[in-house]
XYZ file of C-alpha atoms in Angstrom:
697
model
C -46.949 -60.302 45.357
C -50.672 -60.494 46.703
C -51.709 -57.485 44.898
C -50.275 -59.082 41.666
C -52.100 -61.961 42.377
C -55.354 -60.315 43.171
C -55.138 -58.782 39.795
C -54.331 -61.816 38.154
C -57.493 -63.334 39.655
C -59.797 -60.146 38.683
C -58.918 -60.321 35.269
C -59.450 -64.089 34.843
C -62.685 -63.710 36.492
C -63.612 -60.789 34.086
C -62.898 -62.723 31.128
C -65.147 -65.475 32.359
C -67.629 -63.651 32.911
C -67.331 -61.484 29.457
C -67.385 -65.079 27.832
C -70.474 -66.553 29.820
C -72.747 -63.480 29.437
C -72.177 -61.790 25.991
C -75.260 -59.754 26.244
C -73.921 -58.138 29.391
C -73.615 -54.189 28.474
C -70.610 -52.247 28.903
C -70.673 -49.436 31.879
C -68.784 -46.012 32.511
C -67.135 -45.753 35.678
C -67.988 -42.796 38.058
C -66.659 -39.544 37.282
C -65.898 -40.610 33.856
C -67.655 -39.557 30.359
C -68.427 -42.207 27.867
C -69.906 -40.991 24.400
C -71.506 -43.327 22.574
C -71.236 -41.459 19.143
C -69.374 -43.262 16.337
C -66.301 -41.965 17.794
C -66.736 -44.007 21.093
C -65.114 -41.442 23.142
C -64.494 -41.870 27.064
C -62.840 -39.355 29.174
C -61.626 -39.957 32.956
C -59.914 -36.770 33.780
C -59.144 -36.840 37.424
C -61.122 -39.533 38.273
C -58.763 -40.816 41.274
C -58.415 -43.984 39.247
C -55.660 -46.312 40.508
C -55.928 -48.734 37.465
C -56.856 -48.674 33.744
C -60.356 -49.501 33.902
C -61.363 -52.802 31.965
C -65.207 -52.649 31.725
C -65.363 -49.920 29.099
C -66.581 -50.718 25.329
C -64.256 -52.828 23.708
C -64.896 -50.993 20.530
C -63.721 -47.730 22.372
C -61.297 -45.483 20.296
C -60.161 -42.400 22.736
C -59.436 -43.072 26.233
C -58.222 -39.845 28.282
C -56.741 -41.209 31.604
C -54.928 -37.824 32.640
C -54.158 -36.650 36.258
C -55.150 -40.180 38.092
C -53.210 -42.356 40.622
C -52.385 -45.260 38.116
C -48.805 -46.760 38.534
C -48.818 -49.331 35.607
C -50.648 -50.656 32.515
C -49.870 -54.448 33.162
C -52.576 -56.410 31.602
C -55.126 -53.931 31.507
C -55.274 -53.065 27.616
C -55.594 -56.535 25.853
C -59.431 -55.687 25.558
C -59.476 -52.628 23.616
C -58.246 -53.698 20.107
C -59.972 -50.734 18.311
C -58.212 -48.404 20.460
C -56.958 -45.315 18.332
C -55.421 -43.018 21.034
C -54.519 -43.253 24.318
C -53.627 -40.768 26.996
C -52.122 -41.800 30.374
C -50.362 -38.368 31.281
C -50.121 -36.965 34.564
C -50.112 -40.282 36.529
C -47.604 -42.135 38.555
C -46.565 -44.579 36.036
C -43.039 -45.876 36.815
C -42.665 -48.433 34.171
C -44.310 -49.560 31.000
C -43.167 -53.148 31.234
C -42.916 -55.264 28.112
C -45.551 -56.157 25.313
C -48.353 -54.481 27.159
C -49.380 -52.776 24.186
C -49.498 -56.087 21.680
C -53.031 -55.664 20.779
C -53.218 -52.001 20.003
C -52.057 -52.211 16.435
C -54.410 -49.540 15.504
C -53.046 -47.013 17.835
C -51.698 -43.823 16.490
C -51.086 -41.803 19.540
C -49.458 -42.752 22.994
C -49.009 -40.060 25.670
C -47.371 -41.289 28.596
C -45.585 -37.803 29.670
C -45.603 -36.407 32.924
C -44.899 -39.681 34.553
C -41.767 -41.241 36.729
C -40.657 -43.341 34.160
C -36.949 -44.170 34.642
C -36.065 -46.550 31.946
C -37.262 -48.067 28.459
C -37.054 -51.981 28.560
C -37.131 -54.168 25.841
C -40.188 -54.576 23.545
C -41.893 -52.056 25.576
C -43.776 -50.510 22.535
C -44.264 -54.095 20.790
C -47.394 -54.323 18.661
C -47.492 -50.450 17.999
C -46.912 -51.224 14.311
C -48.925 -48.064 13.394
C -48.073 -45.285 16.115
C -47.346 -42.359 14.649
C -47.148 -40.085 17.988
C -45.126 -40.899 21.089
C -44.916 -38.660 24.246
C -42.345 -39.488 26.879
C -41.407 -36.102 28.096
C -41.331 -35.099 31.543
C -40.500 -38.446 32.748
C -36.981 -39.423 34.659
C -35.797 -41.672 31.685
C -31.986 -42.204 31.892
C -31.839 -45.347 29.917
C -33.253 -46.656 26.898
C -32.842 -50.203 25.581
C -31.199 -50.396 21.893
C -34.481 -52.340 20.958
C -37.020 -50.410 22.811
C -38.246 -48.661 20.066
C -37.830 -51.920 17.435
C -41.455 -52.191 16.331
C -41.949 -48.233 15.741
C -41.536 -48.017 12.058
C -44.202 -45.769 11.750
C -43.456 -43.373 14.139
C -43.163 -39.670 12.895
C -42.860 -37.800 16.024
C -40.966 -38.850 19.274
C -40.848 -36.433 22.626
C -37.953 -37.136 24.765
C -37.849 -33.803 26.547
C -37.117 -32.785 30.286
C -35.885 -36.137 31.286
C -32.446 -37.277 32.201
C -30.655 -38.645 29.393
C -26.950 -38.280 29.077
C -26.042 -40.365 25.665
C -27.713 -42.922 23.426
C -26.326 -46.217 22.972
C -25.662 -47.322 19.571
C -28.682 -48.161 17.290
C -31.451 -46.813 19.828
C -32.901 -44.636 17.105
C -31.930 -46.520 14.275
C -35.413 -48.338 13.831
C -37.336 -45.460 13.648
C -36.627 -44.515 10.154
C -39.418 -42.444 9.375
C -39.117 -40.052 12.362
C -39.628 -36.665 11.402
C -39.580 -34.358 14.656
C -37.350 -35.679 17.470
C -37.256 -33.500 20.425
C -34.463 -33.960 22.896
C -34.354 -30.562 24.698
C -33.609 -30.273 28.312
C -31.723 -33.244 28.921
C -28.288 -33.658 29.758
C -26.535 -34.823 26.323
C -23.025 -33.932 25.915
C -22.590 -34.297 22.465
C -24.957 -34.410 19.498
C -26.008 -37.952 19.303
C -25.187 -38.400 15.325
C -22.937 -41.787 15.108
C -25.575 -44.450 14.708
C -28.426 -42.715 15.634
C -29.168 -39.668 14.100
C -27.464 -40.299 10.512
C -30.143 -43.122 10.167
C -32.933 -40.349 10.189
C -32.764 -39.210 6.878
C -36.414 -37.862 6.933
C -35.925 -36.125 10.112
C -36.961 -32.182 9.548
C -37.200 -30.789 13.301
C -34.452 -31.337 15.621
C -34.296 -29.850 19.236
C -31.204 -30.286 21.293
C -31.693 -27.025 23.547
C -31.252 -27.299 27.050
C -28.265 -29.500 27.137
C -24.703 -29.621 27.745
C -23.112 -29.677 24.367
C -19.824 -27.117 24.337
C -18.632 -28.211 20.669
C -20.185 -29.228 17.393
C -17.854 -31.050 14.963
C -17.828 -31.444 11.557
C -20.667 -33.163 9.868
C -22.616 -33.522 12.849
C -25.708 -33.259 10.804
C -24.215 -34.677 7.204
C -27.166 -36.928 6.257
C -29.744 -34.758 7.640
C -30.649 -33.345 4.175
C -34.460 -32.891 4.838
C -33.750 -30.948 8.176
C -35.927 -28.001 8.292
C -35.672 -26.670 11.936
C -32.596 -27.082 14.503
C -32.510 -25.532 18.072
C -29.523 -25.421 19.806
C -30.053 -22.714 22.273
C -29.310 -22.917 26.152
C -26.284 -25.011 25.657
C -22.711 -24.093 26.467
C -21.220 -23.756 22.800
C -18.252 -22.076 22.717
C -16.971 -23.216 19.205
C -18.066 -24.768 16.029
C -16.057 -26.200 13.421
C -15.886 -24.815 9.988
C -18.415 -27.560 8.504
C -20.459 -27.955 11.748
C -23.702 -27.213 9.545
C -22.356 -29.216 6.539
C -25.334 -31.112 4.394
C -27.933 -28.947 6.088
C -28.944 -27.521 2.763
C -32.788 -27.383 3.627
C -32.451 -25.772 6.797
C -34.537 -22.997 7.302
C -34.402 -22.150 11.160
C -31.768 -22.444 13.443
C -31.705 -20.963 17.074
C -28.441 -20.777 19.103
C -29.264 -18.464 21.689
C -28.118 -18.489 25.264
C -24.895 -20.021 24.209
C -21.407 -19.111 24.971
C -20.263 -17.636 21.576
C -18.022 -14.672 21.203
C -18.387 -14.063 17.561
C -20.657 -14.346 14.959
C -20.252 -17.722 13.188
C -20.143 -16.116 10.028
C -18.372 -18.837 7.981
C -20.352 -21.878 9.730
C -23.733 -20.057 8.739
C -22.721 -19.001 5.272
C -23.662 -22.383 3.657
C -27.010 -22.308 5.176
C -28.367 -20.717 2.065
C -32.273 -21.470 2.399
C -32.010 -19.976 6.199
C -35.050 -17.903 6.832
C -34.989 -17.204 10.550
C -31.697 -16.931 12.886
C -31.671 -16.453 16.808
C -28.662 -15.517 18.289
C -29.744 -13.802 21.321
C -27.634 -14.392 24.672
C -24.213 -14.804 23.567
C -21.338 -12.724 24.252
C -20.842 -10.676 20.985
C -18.887 -7.789 21.361
C -19.412 -6.300 18.115
C -21.290 -7.490 14.610
C -18.793 -6.826 11.667
C -19.447 -6.354 7.969
C -21.161 -8.729 6.467
C -21.868 -10.588 9.492
C -24.602 -12.901 7.879
C -22.811 -13.420 4.468
C -24.651 -15.652 1.890
C -27.972 -15.241 4.006
C -29.874 -14.234 1.075
C -33.059 -15.597 1.939
C -33.014 -14.516 5.808
C -36.259 -13.051 6.829
C -36.259 -13.088 10.757
C -32.932 -12.096 12.786
C -33.113 -11.743 16.632
C -30.262 -10.376 18.411
C -31.377 -9.835 22.120
C -29.956 -9.885 25.379
C -26.187 -9.299 23.817
C -25.141 -7.994 26.902
C -21.492 -7.075 25.542
C -22.553 -6.121 22.024
C -21.302 -2.292 21.777
C -20.925 -1.659 18.236
C -22.828 -2.663 14.780
C -20.961 -2.260 11.474
C -23.139 -0.378 8.985
C -22.581 -3.092 6.233
C -23.398 -5.942 9.006
C -26.812 -6.756 7.331
C -25.965 -5.744 3.541
C -26.372 -9.463 2.485
C -29.926 -10.000 3.858
C -31.694 -8.065 1.302
C -34.878 -10.095 2.225
C -34.889 -9.028 5.712
C -38.371 -8.344 7.265
C -38.011 -8.747 11.133
C -35.235 -7.768 13.353
C -35.140 -7.419 17.032
C -32.382 -5.675 19.148
C -33.844 -5.954 22.631
C -32.256 -5.833 25.921
C -28.674 -5.183 24.922
C -27.189 -2.680 27.755
C -24.099 -1.624 26.159
C -25.445 -0.727 22.666
C -25.753 2.956 22.339
C -24.844 3.964 19.122
C -27.123 3.112 15.951
C -25.234 3.541 12.853
C -26.913 5.949 10.138
C -27.256 3.807 7.225
C -27.729 0.647 8.760
C -30.666 -0.301 6.882
C -29.560 0.706 3.401
C -29.324 -2.698 2.155
C -32.813 -4.072 3.770
C -35.617 -2.896 1.076
C -38.137 -5.275 2.723
C -37.605 -4.353 6.206
C -41.138 -3.791 7.871
C -40.617 -4.690 11.566
C -37.807 -3.384 13.652
C -37.925 -3.758 17.651
C -34.818 -2.000 19.866
C -36.633 -1.642 23.242
C -34.250 -1.623 26.307
C -30.943 -0.495 25.026
C -28.907 2.640 25.950
C -29.652 4.900 22.946
C -29.556 8.521 23.613
C -30.196 9.623 20.189
C -32.340 8.536 17.265
C -32.803 10.314 14.300
C -35.379 9.654 11.576
C -32.752 8.890 8.868
C -31.751 6.028 10.742
C -35.105 4.284 10.032
C -37.077 3.502 6.596
C -39.891 4.764 7.844
C -41.578 4.896 4.591
C -42.302 0.936 4.690
C -42.146 0.280 8.654
C -45.203 -1.487 9.729
C -43.983 -1.725 13.431
C -41.635 0.166 15.294
C -40.970 -0.499 19.100
C -38.301 2.071 20.708
C -39.364 2.053 24.662
C -37.207 1.871 27.664
C -34.113 3.851 25.913
C -32.583 6.316 27.811
C -33.410 9.014 25.125
C -32.573 12.776 25.701
C -35.730 15.300 25.386
C -33.962 17.413 22.563
C -34.695 18.267 19.059
C -32.923 15.285 17.652
C -35.986 13.165 19.027
C -38.690 15.723 17.320
C -39.520 13.327 14.791
C -40.253 10.737 17.236
C -42.581 12.973 19.124
C -44.763 13.507 16.197
C -44.981 9.769 15.474
C -46.079 9.504 19.161
C -48.231 12.157 19.400
C -49.831 12.102 15.789
C -48.922 15.772 15.178
C -49.643 16.397 11.435
C -47.435 18.374 9.311
C -49.243 21.098 6.920
C -49.197 20.883 3.328
C -47.221 24.067 3.057
C -44.426 23.278 6.025
C -41.393 21.262 5.058
C -40.954 17.974 6.404
C -37.259 17.624 7.794
C -38.288 14.401 9.699
C -39.655 12.437 6.929
C -42.677 11.375 8.670
C -45.680 13.758 7.003
C -46.713 10.757 4.860
C -47.508 8.455 7.793
C -51.374 7.967 7.906
C -51.820 9.235 4.536
C -52.603 7.264 0.988
C -49.721 6.669 -1.066
C -50.260 8.707 -4.309
C -48.812 6.153 -6.703
C -51.222 3.429 -6.018
C -54.495 3.438 -7.570
C -56.399 1.884 -4.286
C -56.703 3.991 -1.412
C -53.403 2.358 0.552
C -52.909 3.838 3.974
C -49.393 3.688 5.427
C -49.820 2.492 9.055
C -46.934 2.230 11.660
C -47.777 0.434 15.093
C -45.585 2.028 17.703
C -45.251 1.416 21.245
C -46.497 5.119 22.188
C -47.612 4.464 25.484
C -44.154 3.100 26.658
C -41.604 5.719 24.934
C -40.322 8.377 27.252
C -37.136 10.802 27.575
C -34.972 12.174 30.177
C -35.558 15.760 30.573
C -33.006 17.833 32.534
C -34.854 20.471 34.184
C -32.612 22.875 36.583
C -30.086 19.993 36.952
C -32.588 17.515 37.904
C -33.137 14.605 35.231
C -36.723 13.271 35.102
C -38.272 10.623 32.935
C -41.126 11.879 30.767
C -43.379 10.161 28.377
C -43.467 11.351 25.002
C -47.207 11.176 24.694
C -47.507 13.755 27.434
C -45.006 16.238 26.204
C -45.462 19.559 24.346
C -43.104 20.496 21.097
C -41.520 23.159 23.472
C -40.103 20.562 25.913
C -37.948 18.868 23.101
C -36.601 21.900 21.267
C -33.161 22.901 21.406
C -32.085 26.295 22.680
C -29.899 28.553 20.694
C -27.051 28.541 23.409
C -24.069 31.196 23.151
C -21.678 28.199 23.024
C -23.643 26.981 20.117
C -23.390 29.990 18.057
C -19.972 30.897 18.806
C -18.762 27.206 18.029
C -20.768 27.484 14.725
C -18.967 31.303 13.978
C -15.397 29.672 14.899
C -16.121 26.762 12.857
C -16.646 29.168 9.744
C -13.560 31.101 10.573
C -11.615 28.270 10.779
C -13.139 26.915 7.433
C -12.209 30.450 5.661
C -8.754 30.520 7.271
C -7.968 26.814 5.981
C -9.373 28.010 2.482
C -7.259 31.087 2.356
C -4.066 29.386 3.876
C -4.504 26.469 0.904
C -4.755 29.605 -1.575
C -1.644 31.075 -0.338
C 0.123 28.005 -0.174
C -0.848 27.070 -3.644
C 0.582 30.474 -4.951
C 3.702 30.034 -3.122
C 4.117 26.391 -4.369
C 3.726 27.779 -7.682
C 6.301 30.422 -7.478
C 8.653 28.021 -5.810
C 8.178 25.569 -8.656
C 8.852 28.417 -11.263
C 12.208 29.337 -9.764
C 13.193 25.969 -9.670
C 12.608 25.485 -13.192
C 14.555 28.733 -13.744
C 17.550 27.107 -12.106
C 17.520 24.320 -13.895
C 18.631 26.228 -16.820
C 20.814 28.738 -15.033
C 23.980 27.112 -16.679
C 22.765 28.778 -19.942
C 22.805 32.324 -18.312
C 26.104 32.856 -16.083
C 28.457 32.873 -18.948
C 28.962 36.763 -19.326
C 30.992 36.678 -22.207
C 32.631 34.539 -24.858
C 35.409 31.980 -23.808
C 37.930 30.723 -25.997
C 37.330 27.256 -26.553
C 41.015 26.145 -26.801
C 42.110 27.807 -23.368
C 38.998 26.552 -21.676
C 39.903 22.990 -23.042
C 43.620 23.704 -21.763
C 42.390 25.099 -18.051
C 39.970 21.992 -17.786
C 42.968 19.505 -18.688
C 45.229 21.083 -16.434
C 42.373 20.984 -13.568
C 42.142 17.198 -13.697
C 45.782 16.567 -13.727
C 46.413 18.607 -10.630
C 43.082 17.879 -8.786
C 42.539 21.324 -7.688
C 39.081 21.841 -7.838
C 37.129 24.775 -6.358
C 33.017 25.002 -6.264
C 31.873 27.677 -8.672
C 28.631 29.517 -8.249
C 26.436 31.308 -10.782
C 27.327 34.819 -10.471
C 23.560 35.713 -10.571
C 22.559 34.172 -7.624
C 25.694 34.834 -4.797
C 26.593 38.152 -3.564
C 30.053 39.520 -4.708
C 32.057 42.160 -2.497
C 34.470 43.512 -5.092
C 35.652 45.856 -2.607
C 36.835 43.499 -0.201
C 39.066 41.626 -2.881
C 42.278 44.054 -1.542
C 42.171 44.143 2.004
C 44.980 46.316 2.362
C 44.409 49.395 0.393
C 48.165 50.754 0.175
C 49.286 47.205 -1.240
C 46.514 47.690 -3.874
C 47.589 50.993 -4.846
C 51.200 49.799 -5.159
C 49.978 46.715 -7.360
C 47.998 49.339 -9.387
C 51.114 51.535 -10.170
C 53.004 48.668 -11.154
C 50.333 47.487 -13.261
C 48.367 50.086 -14.664
C 46.494 47.854 -16.902
C 45.572 44.922 -14.461
C 41.886 44.286 -13.921
C 40.171 45.764 -10.729
C 38.014 42.354 -10.098
C 38.570 38.939 -11.017
C 36.380 36.901 -12.967
C 35.383 33.339 -11.947
C 36.310 31.779 -15.180
C 40.301 31.641 -14.602
C 42.471 29.473 -16.445
C 45.796 27.941 -14.843
C 48.162 30.526 -16.399
C 45.882 33.281 -14.307
C 46.383 31.383 -11.217
C 49.963 31.029 -11.391
C 50.273 34.754 -12.183
C 48.359 35.576 -8.987
C 50.467 33.187 -7.015
C 53.438 34.916 -8.167
C 52.243 38.317 -7.664
C 51.157 37.425 -4.017
C 54.542 36.533 -3.219
C 55.887 39.810 -4.219
C 53.204 41.888 -2.392
C 53.925 39.690 0.821
C 57.432 40.755 0.724
C 56.661 44.263 0.915
C 53.457 44.319 3.111
C 52.641 41.695 5.319
C 48.981 42.288 5.718
C 48.216 41.145 2.056
C 46.487 37.704 2.069
C 48.711 35.001 0.172
C 46.059 32.408 -0.493
C 46.225 31.614 -4.169
C 42.840 31.829 -4.670
C 42.290 35.243 -3.092
C 45.125 37.315 -5.072
C 45.155 40.273 -7.230
C 44.350 39.701 -11.332
C 46.961 39.119 -14.006
C 48.463 42.313 -15.972
C 47.043 43.121 -19.606
C 49.886 41.305 -21.337
C 48.871 38.137 -19.742
C 44.911 38.127 -19.804
C 44.125 40.264 -22.911
C 40.713 39.057 -23.682
C 39.862 39.480 -19.849
C 41.157 43.148 -19.821
C 39.206 44.154 -22.745
C 36.122 43.185 -21.492
C 36.754 44.620 -18.165
C 38.708 47.688 -18.984
C 35.805 50.316 -18.000
C 34.624 48.613 -14.868
C 38.166 48.717 -14.013
C 38.706 52.395 -14.484
C 35.522 53.137 -12.380
C 36.281 50.625 -9.701
C 39.884 51.886 -9.223
C 38.701 55.505 -8.942
C 36.531 54.669 -6.079
C 39.458 52.868 -4.039
C 40.984 55.938 -4.250
C 38.413 57.463 -2.407
C 37.604 55.050 0.340
C 39.531 55.008 3.791
C 41.738 52.195 4.649
C 39.736 49.259 6.290
C 40.986 46.464 8.464
C 42.586 43.334 6.891
C 40.458 40.704 5.593
C 40.743 37.817 3.295
C 39.532 38.431 -0.419
C 37.168 36.719 -2.194
C 36.210 35.714 -5.888
C 32.728 34.718 -6.272
C 32.639 32.521 -3.038
C 29.165 31.331 -1.550
C 28.362 33.516 1.014
C 27.203 30.922 3.550
C 30.808 29.822 3.659
C 32.277 32.427 5.712
C 31.807 32.400 9.282
C 29.744 35.268 11.098
C 32.644 36.989 12.551
C 33.906 37.665 8.704
C 30.584 39.113 7.714
C 31.389 42.746 8.431
C 29.847 45.838 6.408
C 31.716 46.856 3.426
C 33.242 50.521 3.067
C 31.057 53.453 3.177
C 31.465 54.135 -0.588
C 28.152 53.001 -1.892
C 28.972 49.374 -2.460
C 25.361 47.662 -1.949
C 26.620 43.704 -2.370
C 26.416 42.303 1.572
C 27.218 38.785 3.090
C 23.730 37.310 4.508
C 22.461 38.405 7.713
C 22.546 36.459 10.895
C 19.724 34.103 11.943
C 18.626 36.408 14.284
C 17.562 39.036 11.766
C 15.581 37.097 9.523
C 12.637 39.015 7.503
C 9.376 37.563 7.651
C 9.595 36.191 4.016
C 11.719 33.593 5.412
C 8.926 31.589 6.844
C 6.504 29.365 5.281
C 3.025 29.834 4.845
C 2.164 27.008 6.588
C 3.724 28.665 9.943
C 1.106 31.272 9.955
C -1.627 28.739 9.097
C -0.432 26.677 12.050
C -0.381 29.947 14.525
C -3.773 31.017 13.462
C -5.181 27.445 14.097
C -3.633 27.288 17.483
C -4.500 30.558 18.345
C -8.652 29.650 17.465
C -8.572 26.307 18.916
C -7.475 27.514 22.346
C -10.106 30.390 22.227
C -12.634 27.543 21.339
C -11.248 25.494 24.168
C -11.630 28.435 26.665
C -15.203 29.266 25.479
């Protein structure tokens, strides 16, 4: 209290002296610099002042009181009506009080940063109608009165970084409608202060919310900020974004969401930012970049994807929509080991690529647009010293390519004039040649070598025996595959031909003319009696005519009784013929027990009962009958008439008599020939043997 009284007494005394002695000249304190030019500047930097000096020229315009011991500004600025800039940074001011700036209506810049302010009271900046820049960063602000900024209608930039703000009371930012830049980074904000605050800042162009505790961005959190150009959200704890989180930011050009907890690229949320030119997503938890990860960002120029510790895969089409991309950084991604070959095929304007300190083992010249690149940084990757990086060695060492030699690496044009330009334009590629190295394996010992200090022989790939054998085996396998395909195609054609022939086989199985009336009678009786049996074409199935009469004695007796009977039956039989067979079967079974009584395996009818059939087979009957008299007797077996060979069990498939009959039943499965196997079987066997040999090598 006594100190305040002394300050008031001093102020009153100085006022009286100035009124009574108007001719007294202003003086400059010690350790201060006072300029008497038309700008009237005074600088008291680190002058160990405890209060704002009041003996300066009243017309002074610029006062710099940085790095002193000033604790307040009470009643010390009322004399300086012409003041335009006041710097009070790096002092010990704990409060600005109220109405201490009423006389500074011309003040444009006020810097109170790096002090110990804890709150802003009502009317703290009253009178600063023309103030454009207010710096309050690096204090200890926790609370701001709703009317603290009431008089700052012309304020364009407000810096509140590095304070302890948790939230804003409604209406705190509402009076500063002309604000263009708002810095709120490194506070403790839990959400975007949109309602009743940011929604009134329709002229805002730059917003910094980095380094806070924001976890979630809801829909329309920036809905009225149509003029916003820059949005920084880095260093928060963002885990989720609503689909319309960035709705309304039609003019946004830069967004920084680095060092958050995002696990997937917010493709849908970013796709509405049509004018975005710079995007930073470093320091997140992406595992992969999907196809068209940055959809609709056609104006994107710079993309930063650094420090993605979990990134393992990048799709070949990830940057396909970013046709104007110029700068791409992919640094410090320890899990990223494979670079897609055609990753940059849709980026014709790409000129700057940085892929330092990743896990890349090999790199190919075709992976980069070397014909238009201006900067390429690849240091810090565990590259293997072999011929796959020979192109990179040439770039680092500057080894030229002779005009007569081939240029397999595509780097011969570097440092040469482009022939399609009239002026002498030279392609220059800046590369971190002093840092790029590779791991060289020498007798089991891996050493790190710098490409610039290596010779071409150190990076050649030797022709190992395994490599040669692998190539030869690959060629053999390809040849076998081609041959197998040709064989398979031929077999398929033959099989199709056989199937086509079988489709019309019913047109060829009728050996003679059949009476129409007799055939209709036979079919009608078959329908009535439901007596069906399967008939096979004679041309497809083997028939053993010599097994029809298993008992030769009974057969000879039947031949004497019916000399004109046919020796073998035909598979076109009518009902009369079948009934006649049954009668004969009954007669024969009475005389000899060895003759089979199956009605379908009996002897054919006499000449009188089947005249047409007898006329057709007469010649064949005599020849066949003569052969039967020359054959020895065989064991009793069931007679057959045109039955399918596979219907008989294996114990009935015996060989015929040695009389020369060539018709045989199918062989058992153990006796199949190689023709029964598919060509795919042989191809499979050959492939398996060669693969086994390759694995052994």
